[in-house]
CSV table of C-alpha atoms and ligand atoms in Angstrom, one decimal:
chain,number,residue,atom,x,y,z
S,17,UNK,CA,31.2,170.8,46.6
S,18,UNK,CA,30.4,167.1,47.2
S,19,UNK,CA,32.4,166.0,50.0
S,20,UNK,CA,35.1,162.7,49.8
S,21,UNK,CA,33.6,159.7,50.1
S,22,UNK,CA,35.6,156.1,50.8
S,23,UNK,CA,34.4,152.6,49.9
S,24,UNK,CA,36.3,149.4,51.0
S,25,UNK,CA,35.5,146.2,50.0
S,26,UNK,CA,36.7,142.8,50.7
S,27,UNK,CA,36.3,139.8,51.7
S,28,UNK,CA,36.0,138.7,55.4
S,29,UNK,CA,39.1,138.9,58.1
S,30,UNK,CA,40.8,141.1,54.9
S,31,UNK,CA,41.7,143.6,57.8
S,32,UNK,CA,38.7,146.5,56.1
S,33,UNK,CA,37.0,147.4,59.5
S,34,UNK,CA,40.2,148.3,61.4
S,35,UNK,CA,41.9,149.8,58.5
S,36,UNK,CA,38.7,152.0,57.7
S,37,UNK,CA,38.7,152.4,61.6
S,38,UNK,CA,41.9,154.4,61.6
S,39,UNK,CA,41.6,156.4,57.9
S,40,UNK,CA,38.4,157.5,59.2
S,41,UNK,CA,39.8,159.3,62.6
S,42,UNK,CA,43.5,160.4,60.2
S,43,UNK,CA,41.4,162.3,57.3
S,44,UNK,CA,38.2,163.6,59.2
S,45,UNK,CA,35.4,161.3,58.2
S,46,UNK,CA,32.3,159.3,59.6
S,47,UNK,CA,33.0,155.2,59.6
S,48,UNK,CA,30.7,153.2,58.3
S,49,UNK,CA,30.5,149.3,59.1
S,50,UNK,CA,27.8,148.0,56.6
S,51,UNK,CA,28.6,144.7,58.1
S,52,UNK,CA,27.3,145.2,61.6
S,53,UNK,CA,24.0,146.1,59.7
S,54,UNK,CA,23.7,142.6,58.2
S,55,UNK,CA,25.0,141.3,61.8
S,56,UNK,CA,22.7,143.1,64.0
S,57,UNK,CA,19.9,142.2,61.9
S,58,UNK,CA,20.7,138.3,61.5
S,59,UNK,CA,21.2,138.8,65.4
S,60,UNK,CA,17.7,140.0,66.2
S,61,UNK,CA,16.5,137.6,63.8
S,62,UNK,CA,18.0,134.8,65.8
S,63,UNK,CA,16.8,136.5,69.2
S,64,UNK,CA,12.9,135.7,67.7
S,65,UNK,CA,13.8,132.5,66.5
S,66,UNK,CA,13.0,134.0,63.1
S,67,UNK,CA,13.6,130.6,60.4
S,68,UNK,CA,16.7,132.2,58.7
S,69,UNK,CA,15.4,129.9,55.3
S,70,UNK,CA,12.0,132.3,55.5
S,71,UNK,CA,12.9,135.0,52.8
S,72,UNK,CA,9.4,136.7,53.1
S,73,UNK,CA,9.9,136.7,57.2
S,74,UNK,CA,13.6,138.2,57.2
S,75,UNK,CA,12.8,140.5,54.3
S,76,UNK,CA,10.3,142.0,57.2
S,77,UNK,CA,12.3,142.0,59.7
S,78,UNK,CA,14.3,144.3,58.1
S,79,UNK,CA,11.9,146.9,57.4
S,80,UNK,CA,10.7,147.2,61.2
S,81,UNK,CA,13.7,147.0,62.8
S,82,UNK,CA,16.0,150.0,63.6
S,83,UNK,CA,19.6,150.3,63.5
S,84,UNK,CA,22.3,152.7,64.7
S,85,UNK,CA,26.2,153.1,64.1
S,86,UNK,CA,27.1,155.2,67.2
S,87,UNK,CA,30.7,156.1,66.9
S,88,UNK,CA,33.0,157.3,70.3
S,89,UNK,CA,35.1,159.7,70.1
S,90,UNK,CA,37.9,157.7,69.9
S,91,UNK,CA,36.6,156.3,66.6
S,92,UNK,CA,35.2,152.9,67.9
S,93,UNK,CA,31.6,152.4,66.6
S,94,UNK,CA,28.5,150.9,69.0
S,95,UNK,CA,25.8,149.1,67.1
S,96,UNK,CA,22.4,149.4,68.3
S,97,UNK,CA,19.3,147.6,67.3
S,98,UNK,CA,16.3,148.8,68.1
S,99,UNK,CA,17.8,150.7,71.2
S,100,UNK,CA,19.4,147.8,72.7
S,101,UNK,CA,23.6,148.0,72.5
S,102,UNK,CA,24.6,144.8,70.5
S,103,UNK,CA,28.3,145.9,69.7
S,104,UNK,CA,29.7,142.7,71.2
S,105,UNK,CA,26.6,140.5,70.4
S,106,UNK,CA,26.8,140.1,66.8
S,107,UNK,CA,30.8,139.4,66.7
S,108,UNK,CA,29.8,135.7,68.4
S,109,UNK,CA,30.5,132.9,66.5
S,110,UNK,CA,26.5,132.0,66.1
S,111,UNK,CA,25.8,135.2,64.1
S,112,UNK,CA,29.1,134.8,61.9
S,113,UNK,CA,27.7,131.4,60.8
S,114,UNK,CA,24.6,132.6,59.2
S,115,UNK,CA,24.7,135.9,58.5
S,116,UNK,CA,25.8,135.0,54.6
S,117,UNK,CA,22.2,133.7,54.6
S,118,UNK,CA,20.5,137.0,55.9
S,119,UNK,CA,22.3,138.9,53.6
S,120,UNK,CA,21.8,137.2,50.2
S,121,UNK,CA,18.1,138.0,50.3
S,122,UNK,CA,17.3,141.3,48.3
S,123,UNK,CA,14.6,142.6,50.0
S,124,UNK,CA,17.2,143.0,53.4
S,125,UNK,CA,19.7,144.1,50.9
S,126,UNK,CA,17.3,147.1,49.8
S,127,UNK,CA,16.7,148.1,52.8
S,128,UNK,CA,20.2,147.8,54.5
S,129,UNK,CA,21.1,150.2,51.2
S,130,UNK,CA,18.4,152.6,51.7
S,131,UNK,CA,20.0,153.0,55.5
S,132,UNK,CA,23.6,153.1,54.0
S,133,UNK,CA,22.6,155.3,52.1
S,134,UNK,CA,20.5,158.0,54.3
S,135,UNK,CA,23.8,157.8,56.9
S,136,UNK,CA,26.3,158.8,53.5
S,137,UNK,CA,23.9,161.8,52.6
S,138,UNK,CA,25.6,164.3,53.2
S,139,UNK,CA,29.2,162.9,52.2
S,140,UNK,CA,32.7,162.4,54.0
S,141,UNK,CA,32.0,159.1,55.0
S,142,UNK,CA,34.2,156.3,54.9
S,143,UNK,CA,32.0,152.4,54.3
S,144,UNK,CA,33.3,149.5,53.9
S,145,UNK,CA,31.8,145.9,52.8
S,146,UNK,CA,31.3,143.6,50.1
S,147,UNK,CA,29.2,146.0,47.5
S,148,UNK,CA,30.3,149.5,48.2
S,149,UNK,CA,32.2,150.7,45.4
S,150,UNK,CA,29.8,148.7,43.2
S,151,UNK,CA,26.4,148.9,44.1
S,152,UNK,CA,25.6,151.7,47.0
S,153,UNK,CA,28.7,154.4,46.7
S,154,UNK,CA,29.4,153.6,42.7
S,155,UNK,CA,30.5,157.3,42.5
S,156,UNK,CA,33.0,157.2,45.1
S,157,UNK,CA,36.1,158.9,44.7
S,158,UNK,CA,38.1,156.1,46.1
S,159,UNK,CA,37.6,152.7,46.5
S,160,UNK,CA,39.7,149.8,47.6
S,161,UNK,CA,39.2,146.7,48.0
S,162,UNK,CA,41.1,144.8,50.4
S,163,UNK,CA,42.4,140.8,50.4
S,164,UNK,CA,44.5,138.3,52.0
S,165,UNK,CA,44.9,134.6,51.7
S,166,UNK,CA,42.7,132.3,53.4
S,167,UNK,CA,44.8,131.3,55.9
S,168,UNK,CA,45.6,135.1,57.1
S,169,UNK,CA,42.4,135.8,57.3
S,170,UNK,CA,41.7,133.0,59.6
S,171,UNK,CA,44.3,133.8,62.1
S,172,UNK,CA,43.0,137.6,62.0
S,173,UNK,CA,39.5,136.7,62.6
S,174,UNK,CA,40.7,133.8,65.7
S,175,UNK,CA,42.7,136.7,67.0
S,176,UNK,CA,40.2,139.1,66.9
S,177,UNK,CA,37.6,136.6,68.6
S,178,UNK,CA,40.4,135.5,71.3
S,179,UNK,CA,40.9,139.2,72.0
S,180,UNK,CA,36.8,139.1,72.7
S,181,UNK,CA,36.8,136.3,74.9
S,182,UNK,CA,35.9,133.9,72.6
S,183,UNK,CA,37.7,130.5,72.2
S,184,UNK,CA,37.1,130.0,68.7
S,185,UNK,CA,39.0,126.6,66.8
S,186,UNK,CA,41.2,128.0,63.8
S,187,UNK,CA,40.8,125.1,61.5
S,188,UNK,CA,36.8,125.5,62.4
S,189,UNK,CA,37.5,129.5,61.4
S,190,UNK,CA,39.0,128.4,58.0
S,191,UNK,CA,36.1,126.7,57.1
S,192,UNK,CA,33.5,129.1,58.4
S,193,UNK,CA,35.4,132.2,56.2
S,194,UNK,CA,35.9,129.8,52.9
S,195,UNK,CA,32.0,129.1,53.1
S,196,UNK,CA,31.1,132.9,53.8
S,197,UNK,CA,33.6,133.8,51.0
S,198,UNK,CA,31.6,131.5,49.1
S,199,UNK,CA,28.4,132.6,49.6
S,200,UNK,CA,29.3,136.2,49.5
S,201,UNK,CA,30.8,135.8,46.1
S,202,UNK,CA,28.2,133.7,44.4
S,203,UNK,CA,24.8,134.8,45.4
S,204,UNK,CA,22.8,136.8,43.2
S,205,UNK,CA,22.1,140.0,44.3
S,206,UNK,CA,25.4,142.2,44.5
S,207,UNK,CA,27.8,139.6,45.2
S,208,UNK,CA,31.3,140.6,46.4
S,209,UNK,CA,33.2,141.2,43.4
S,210,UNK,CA,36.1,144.0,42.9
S,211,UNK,CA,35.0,147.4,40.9
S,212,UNK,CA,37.1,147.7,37.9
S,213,UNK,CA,38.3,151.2,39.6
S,214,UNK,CA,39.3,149.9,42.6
S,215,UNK,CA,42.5,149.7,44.2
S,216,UNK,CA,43.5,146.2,45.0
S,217,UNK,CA,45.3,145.9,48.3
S,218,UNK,CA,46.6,142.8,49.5
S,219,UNK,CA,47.3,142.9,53.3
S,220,UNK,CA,49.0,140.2,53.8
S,221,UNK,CA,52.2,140.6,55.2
S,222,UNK,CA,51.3,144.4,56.0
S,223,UNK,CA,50.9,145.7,59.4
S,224,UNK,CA,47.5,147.8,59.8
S,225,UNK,CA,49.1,151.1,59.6
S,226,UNK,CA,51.2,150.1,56.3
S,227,UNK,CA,47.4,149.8,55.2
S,228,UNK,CA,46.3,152.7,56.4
S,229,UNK,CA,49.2,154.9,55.2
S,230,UNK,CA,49.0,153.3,51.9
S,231,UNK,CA,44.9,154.4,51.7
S,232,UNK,CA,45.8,157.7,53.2
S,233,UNK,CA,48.5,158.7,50.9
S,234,UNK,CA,46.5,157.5,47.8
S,235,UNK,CA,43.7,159.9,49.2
S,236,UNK,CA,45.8,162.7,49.8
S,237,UNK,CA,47.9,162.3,46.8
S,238,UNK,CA,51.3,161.5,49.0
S,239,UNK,CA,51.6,158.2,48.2
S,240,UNK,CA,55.5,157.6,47.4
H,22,DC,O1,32.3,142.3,57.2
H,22,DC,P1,31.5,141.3,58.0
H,22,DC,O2,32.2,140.0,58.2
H,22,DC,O3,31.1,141.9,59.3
H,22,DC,O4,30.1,141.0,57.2
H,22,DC,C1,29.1,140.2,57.7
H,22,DC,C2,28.4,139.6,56.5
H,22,DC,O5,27.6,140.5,55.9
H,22,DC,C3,29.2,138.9,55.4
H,22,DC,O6,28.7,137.6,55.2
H,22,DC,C4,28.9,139.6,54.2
H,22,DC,C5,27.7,140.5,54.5
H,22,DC,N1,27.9,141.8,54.0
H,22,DC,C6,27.3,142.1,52.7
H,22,DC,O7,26.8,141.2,52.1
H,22,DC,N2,27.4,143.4,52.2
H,22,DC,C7,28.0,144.3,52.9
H,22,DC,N3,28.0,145.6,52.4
H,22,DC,C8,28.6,144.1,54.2
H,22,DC,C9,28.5,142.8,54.7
């Protein structure tokens, strides 16, 4: 029997990562951040001063460069690109600004699928992003797709970057997320739209386990 597969999608700073995070290590499955793909990518791209407008040059880039989700025990996940541990690397604010522009191109977008896709094989995997439930786990048994305004996104994502070290400017935050938003939602190929049979959650004003109870009970068939 095929084994349970999970796809969240959202926009940024909806809260997916940790919430996927914790129903991964609650109902037995592997966690996978499709995001960090695009990240590490636009990251290494940026380490060769790679011109991020070069389609052609991007587009190869993606097809020699390796990348691993290596995931602790305690369900935390290590990215790695080409051998090199990048986990904290491509959270800084100089990846976030461009990596809209890395992953709009459809030759990365092929190739970040084909990976996606060779990691969910063999099923009981848990992946969340913008195109999951519509374009590389369309069969899923569940998908969700996560939300939350603007502004509670913002404060998420300046909280998560203070937490890092960072001193990231919230108003600066707003705009940066509205823009990815943007781009994510109006580029051609596989924007960030909701499946019709997805679950819409909107976080805002839930704590992360209210989320992760919610998925979990929905997925088990407890839900009250
Ligand atoms: O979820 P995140 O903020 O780490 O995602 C980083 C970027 O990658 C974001 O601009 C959207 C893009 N992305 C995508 O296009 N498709 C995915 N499956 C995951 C992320």
């Amino acid at each position: 029997m095929e084994k349970l597969n999970i796809a969240i999608d959202g926009p940024a700073g909806a809260g997916k990562s940790t919430v996927a995070r914790k129903v991964a290590v609650e109902l037995g499955l592997t966690y996978i951040d499709t995001g960090a793909m695009y990240r590490a990518l636009t990251w290494k791209a940026l380490e060769q001063g790679i011109d991020l407008n070069d389609e052609v040059s991007v587009g190869k880039l993606a097809y020699s460069t390796k990348i691993r989700l290596i995931r602790s025990l305690e369900g935390s996940l290590r990215v790695e690109c080409d051998g090199l541990d990048i986990t904290d690397k491509i959270r800084e604010p100089a990846v976030s600004g461009v990596v809209s522009t890395v992953a709009a191109y459809p030759a990365v977008r092929k190739r970040m699928v084909e990976m996606q896709l060779a990691m969910a094989a063999r099923g009981g995997v848990i992946m969340d992003g913008r195109d999951i439930g519509t374009q590389v786990l369309p069969h899923a048994k569940f998908k969700f797709f996560l939300t939350a305004s603007l502004a509670e996104r913002a404060r998420r994502r300046w909280l998560e970057l203070v937490s890092l070290g960072f001193n990231p400017d919230l108003q600066e935050l707003v705009a940066q997320i509205s823009a990815r938003d943007k781009q994510d939602e109006n580029r051609e190929t596989a924007p960030l739209t909701v499946a019709p049979d997805a679950a819409v959650i909107d976080t805002g004003g839930l704590s992360v386990d209210e989320v992760v109870n919610k998925i979990v009970g929905l997925v088990t068939g407890n839900s009250e």
